XYZ file of C-alpha atoms in Angstrom:
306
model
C -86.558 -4.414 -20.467
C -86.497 -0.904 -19.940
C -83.968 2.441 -19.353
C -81.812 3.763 -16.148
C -83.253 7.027 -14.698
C -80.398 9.807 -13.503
C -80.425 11.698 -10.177
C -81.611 15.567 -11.590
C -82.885 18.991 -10.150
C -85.434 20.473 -10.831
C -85.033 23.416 -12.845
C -82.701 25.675 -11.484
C -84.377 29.564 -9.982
C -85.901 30.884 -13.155
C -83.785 29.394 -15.573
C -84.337 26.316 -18.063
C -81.275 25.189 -16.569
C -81.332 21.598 -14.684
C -78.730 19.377 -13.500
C -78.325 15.499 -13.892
C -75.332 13.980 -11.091
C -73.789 10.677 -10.871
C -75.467 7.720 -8.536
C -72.545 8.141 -6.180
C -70.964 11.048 -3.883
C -67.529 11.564 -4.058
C -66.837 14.202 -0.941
C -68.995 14.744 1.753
C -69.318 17.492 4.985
C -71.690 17.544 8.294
C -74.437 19.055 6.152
C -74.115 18.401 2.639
C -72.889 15.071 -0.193
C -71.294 16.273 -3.308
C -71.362 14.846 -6.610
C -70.208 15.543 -9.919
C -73.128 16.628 -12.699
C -73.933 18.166 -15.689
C -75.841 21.021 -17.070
C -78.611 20.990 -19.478
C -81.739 23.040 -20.787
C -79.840 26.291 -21.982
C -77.690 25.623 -25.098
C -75.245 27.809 -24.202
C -73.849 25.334 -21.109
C -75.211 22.428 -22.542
C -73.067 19.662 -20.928
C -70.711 21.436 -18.534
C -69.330 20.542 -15.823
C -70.641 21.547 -11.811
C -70.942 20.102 -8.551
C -74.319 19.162 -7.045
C -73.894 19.345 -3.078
C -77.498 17.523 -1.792
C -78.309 18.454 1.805
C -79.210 15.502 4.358
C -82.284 15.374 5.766
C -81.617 16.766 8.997
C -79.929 19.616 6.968
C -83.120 20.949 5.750
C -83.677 23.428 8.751
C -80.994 24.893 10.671
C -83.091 24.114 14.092
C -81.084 26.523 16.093
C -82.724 29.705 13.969
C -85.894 28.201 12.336
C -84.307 28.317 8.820
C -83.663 26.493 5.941
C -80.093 25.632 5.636
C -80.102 27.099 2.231
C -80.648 30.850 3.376
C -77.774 30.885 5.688
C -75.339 29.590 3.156
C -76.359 32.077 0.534
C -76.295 34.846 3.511
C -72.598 33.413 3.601
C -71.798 33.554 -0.251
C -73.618 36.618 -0.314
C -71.210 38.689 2.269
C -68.332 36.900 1.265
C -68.605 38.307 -2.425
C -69.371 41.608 -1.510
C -66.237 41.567 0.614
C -64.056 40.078 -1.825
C -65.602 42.769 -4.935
C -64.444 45.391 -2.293
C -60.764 43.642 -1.533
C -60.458 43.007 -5.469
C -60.759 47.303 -5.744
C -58.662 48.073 -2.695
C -55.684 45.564 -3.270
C -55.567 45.564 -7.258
C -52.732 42.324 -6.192
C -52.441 40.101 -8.861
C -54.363 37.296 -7.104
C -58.001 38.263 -6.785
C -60.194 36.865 -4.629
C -63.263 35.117 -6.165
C -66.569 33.199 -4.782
C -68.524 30.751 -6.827
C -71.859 31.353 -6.836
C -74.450 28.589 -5.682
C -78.145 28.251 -7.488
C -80.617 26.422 -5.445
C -83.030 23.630 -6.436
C -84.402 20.656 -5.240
C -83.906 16.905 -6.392
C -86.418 15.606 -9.247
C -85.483 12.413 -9.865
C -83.222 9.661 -8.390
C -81.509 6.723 -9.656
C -83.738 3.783 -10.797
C -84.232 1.455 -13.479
C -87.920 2.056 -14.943
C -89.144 -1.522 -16.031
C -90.843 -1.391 -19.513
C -89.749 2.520 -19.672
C -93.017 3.136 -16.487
C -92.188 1.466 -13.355
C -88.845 2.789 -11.606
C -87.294 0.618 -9.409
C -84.355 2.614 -7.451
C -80.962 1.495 -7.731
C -78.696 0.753 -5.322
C -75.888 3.766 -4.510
C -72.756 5.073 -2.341
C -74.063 5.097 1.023
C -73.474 7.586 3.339
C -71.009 5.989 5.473
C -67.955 5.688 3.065
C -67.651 1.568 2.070
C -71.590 0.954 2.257
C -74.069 0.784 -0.482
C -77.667 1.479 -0.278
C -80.854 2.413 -1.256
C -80.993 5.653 -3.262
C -83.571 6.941 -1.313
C -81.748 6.567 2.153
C -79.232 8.626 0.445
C -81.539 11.392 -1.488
C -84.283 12.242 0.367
C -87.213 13.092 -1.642
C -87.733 16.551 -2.974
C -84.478 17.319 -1.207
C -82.525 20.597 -1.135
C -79.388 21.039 -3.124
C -76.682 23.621 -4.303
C -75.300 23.683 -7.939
C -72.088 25.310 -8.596
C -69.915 25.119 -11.666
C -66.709 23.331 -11.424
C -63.453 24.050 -10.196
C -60.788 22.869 -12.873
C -57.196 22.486 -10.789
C -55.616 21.627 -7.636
C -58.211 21.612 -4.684
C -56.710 23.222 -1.564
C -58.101 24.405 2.017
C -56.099 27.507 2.565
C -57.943 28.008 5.772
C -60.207 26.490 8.567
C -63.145 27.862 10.405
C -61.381 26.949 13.714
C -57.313 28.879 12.991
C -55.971 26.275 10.341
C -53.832 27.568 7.676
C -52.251 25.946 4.601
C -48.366 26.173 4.538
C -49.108 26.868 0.733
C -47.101 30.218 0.739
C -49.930 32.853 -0.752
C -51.082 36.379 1.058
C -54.013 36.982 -0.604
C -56.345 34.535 1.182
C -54.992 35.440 4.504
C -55.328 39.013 4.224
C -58.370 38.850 3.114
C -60.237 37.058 6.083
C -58.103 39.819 7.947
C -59.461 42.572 5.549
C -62.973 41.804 6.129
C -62.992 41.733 9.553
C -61.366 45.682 8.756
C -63.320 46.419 6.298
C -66.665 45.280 8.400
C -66.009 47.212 10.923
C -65.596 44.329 12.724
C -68.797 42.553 12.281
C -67.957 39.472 10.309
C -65.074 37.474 9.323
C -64.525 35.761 6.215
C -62.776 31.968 6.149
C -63.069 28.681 5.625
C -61.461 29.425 2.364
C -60.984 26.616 0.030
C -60.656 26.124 -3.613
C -57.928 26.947 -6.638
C -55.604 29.276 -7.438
C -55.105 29.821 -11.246
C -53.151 32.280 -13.070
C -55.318 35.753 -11.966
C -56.556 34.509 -8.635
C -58.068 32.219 -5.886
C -61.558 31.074 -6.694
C -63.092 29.364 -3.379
C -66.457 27.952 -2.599
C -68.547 27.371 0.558
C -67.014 30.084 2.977
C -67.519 30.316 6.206
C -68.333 33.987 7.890
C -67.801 34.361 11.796
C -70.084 36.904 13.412
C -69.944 39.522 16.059
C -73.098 40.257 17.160
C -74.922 38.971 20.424
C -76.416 35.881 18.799
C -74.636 32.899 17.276
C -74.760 31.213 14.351
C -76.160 33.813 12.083
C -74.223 33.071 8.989
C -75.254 29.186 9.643
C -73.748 26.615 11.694
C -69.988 27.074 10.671
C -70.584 30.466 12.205
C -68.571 29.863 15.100
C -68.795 34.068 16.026
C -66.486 35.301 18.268
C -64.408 32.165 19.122
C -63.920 32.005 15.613
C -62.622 35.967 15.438
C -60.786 35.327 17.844
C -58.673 31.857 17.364
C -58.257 33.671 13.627
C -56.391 36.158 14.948
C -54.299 33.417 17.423
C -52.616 32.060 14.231
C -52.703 34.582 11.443
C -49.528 35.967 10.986
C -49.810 39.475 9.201
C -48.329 39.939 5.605
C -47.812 42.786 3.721
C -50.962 43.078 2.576
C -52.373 42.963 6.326
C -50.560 46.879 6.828
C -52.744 49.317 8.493
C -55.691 46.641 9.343
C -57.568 46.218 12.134
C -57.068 43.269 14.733
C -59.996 42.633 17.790
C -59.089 43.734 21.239
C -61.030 42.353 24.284
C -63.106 45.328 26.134
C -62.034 44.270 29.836
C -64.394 41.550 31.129
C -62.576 39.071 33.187
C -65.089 36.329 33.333
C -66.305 35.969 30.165
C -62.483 36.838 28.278
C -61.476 33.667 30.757
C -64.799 31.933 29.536
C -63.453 32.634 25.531
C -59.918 31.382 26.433
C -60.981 27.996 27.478
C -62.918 27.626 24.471
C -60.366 28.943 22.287
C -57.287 27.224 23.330
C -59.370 24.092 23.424
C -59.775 24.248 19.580
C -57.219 22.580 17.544
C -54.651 24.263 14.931
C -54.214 21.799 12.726
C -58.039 20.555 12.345
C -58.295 21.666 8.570
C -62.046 20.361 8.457
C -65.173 22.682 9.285
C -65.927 22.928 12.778
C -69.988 23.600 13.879
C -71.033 25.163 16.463
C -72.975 22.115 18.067
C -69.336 21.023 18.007
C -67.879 23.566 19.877
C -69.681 22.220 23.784
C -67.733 18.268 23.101
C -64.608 20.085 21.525
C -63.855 22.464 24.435
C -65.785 20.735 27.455
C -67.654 24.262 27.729
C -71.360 24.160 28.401
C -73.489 25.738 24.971
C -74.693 27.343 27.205
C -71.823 29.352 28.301
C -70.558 29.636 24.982
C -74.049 31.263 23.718
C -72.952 34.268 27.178
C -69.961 34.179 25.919
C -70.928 35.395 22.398
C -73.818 37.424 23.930
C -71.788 39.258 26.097
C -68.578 39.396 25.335
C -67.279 42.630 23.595
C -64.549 43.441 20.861
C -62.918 46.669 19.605
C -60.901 47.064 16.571
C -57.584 48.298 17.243
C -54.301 49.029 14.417
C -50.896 47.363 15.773
């Protein structure tokens, strides 16, 4: 005797909005579980579709920097829109570029059975090795962070890697525009990582990753592989039509280090269409952190037009 209790968020920023999500995950990454949800509170989405991505609990802080995981994926949605508003004016193709926008919030309540409508009792769930089941709240943490984006209707594809992948799906757009914002940046970031759909007036992708050129890594979060991501971009991306007149990195002469970044580089594999992290880089390329953080630190690039 009594009712089933949904996984929700709290309310979402300043908004009525909430979201309820299914007991189980059905894709997961390093950081995050995703599940499929709902809106309510606002009449006008009442019922749609999104995806709730819940962060794991040693997600919360990205321990490198101090700072909630959150921040630095916004920092990444956040340059990766402004880029693609300014390749959208520039190109005027007939495949814009667009980012969906995640809304933070934090988990309310999980999946339980409250006897006689009072007491929950939480339910068993997808656990977070694929095959196992377990307790909700070895799943959920309490209070946890999570993302809500609306949902992408279509085809799912990863047009690009973090680490040089690229989809033998034959479209320029998505290439030339990781190219165009390391142009258009002067070449302080790179935009990839792109996956999502491609409808009838564009490419709509969510959770970029942005590469970094400055002396620290890591500042657009942990996919933020810096200049070893620039870098094995540039490896595999073959130019298109759209790519004319763009800048492409050139190494300012520094044997040691440009020897350093070729190890590393080489090391990382083409066809690896997952995200890499940058804790990932040291057992991927047998290069000390250590030397990969000099590497980043002093290693310099200059933009030069083939």
């Amino acid at each position: 005797m009594g009712c089933y209790q949904s996984n929700t968020s709290k309310e979402i920023g300043i908004s009525s909005t909430w979201a309820e999500f299914q007991d189980d995950w059905f894709a997961q990454g390093p950081s995050r579980l995703a599940y499929r949800g709902t809106l309510h509170g606002d009449s006008r989405i009442e019922g749609k579709r999104c995806v709730v991505k819940v962060y794991k609990q040693e997600w919360y802080d990205y321990e490198d920097r101090g700072e909630f995981a959150w921040k630095t994926d916004n920092r990444a949605y956040v340059k990766a829109h402004e880029m693609s508003q300014s390749f959208n004016k520039e190109y005027q193709t007939s495949k814009h570029i667009e980012f969906v926008k995640p809304e933070f919030s934090r988990v309310n309540t999980r999946a339980a059975f409250k006897f006689l409508w009072r007491f929950p009792f939480e339910r068993e769930v997808k656990g977070i090795q694929d095959g196992t089941r377990d307790k909700v709240s070895n799943v959920i943490p309490e209070n946890a962070t999570l993302a809500v984006e609306r949902y992408l209707e279509g085809n799912f594809i990863k047009f690009s890697s973090n680490t040089g992948y690229v989809t033998p799906e034959k479209s320029a757009s998505p290439s030339a525009y990781s190219h165009y914002t390391y142009h258009a940046s002067d070449g302080k970031i790179l935009v990839c990582d792109l996956q999502g759909i491609r409808g009838d007036t564009g490419h709509i992708f969510t959770s970029p990753a942005v590469h970094s050129s400055g002396t620290d890594l890591g500042v657009y979060g942990p996919t933020d592989l810096g200049k070893v991501g620039i870098v094995k971009f540039f490896k595999n991306h073959t130019c298109n039509v759209l790519c004319s007149g763009l800048n492409k990195p050139k190494l300012i002469a520094d044997p040691f280090n440009e020897e350093r970044l070729n190890t590393i580089v080489n090391a990382l594999p083409d066809d690896y269409c997952s995200s890499t992290y940058t804790h990932e880089l040291s057992e991927l390329t047998n290069v000390p952190l250590d030397e990969i953080k000099r590497v980043q630190s002093k290693l310099k690039l200059t933009g030069v037009t083939e």
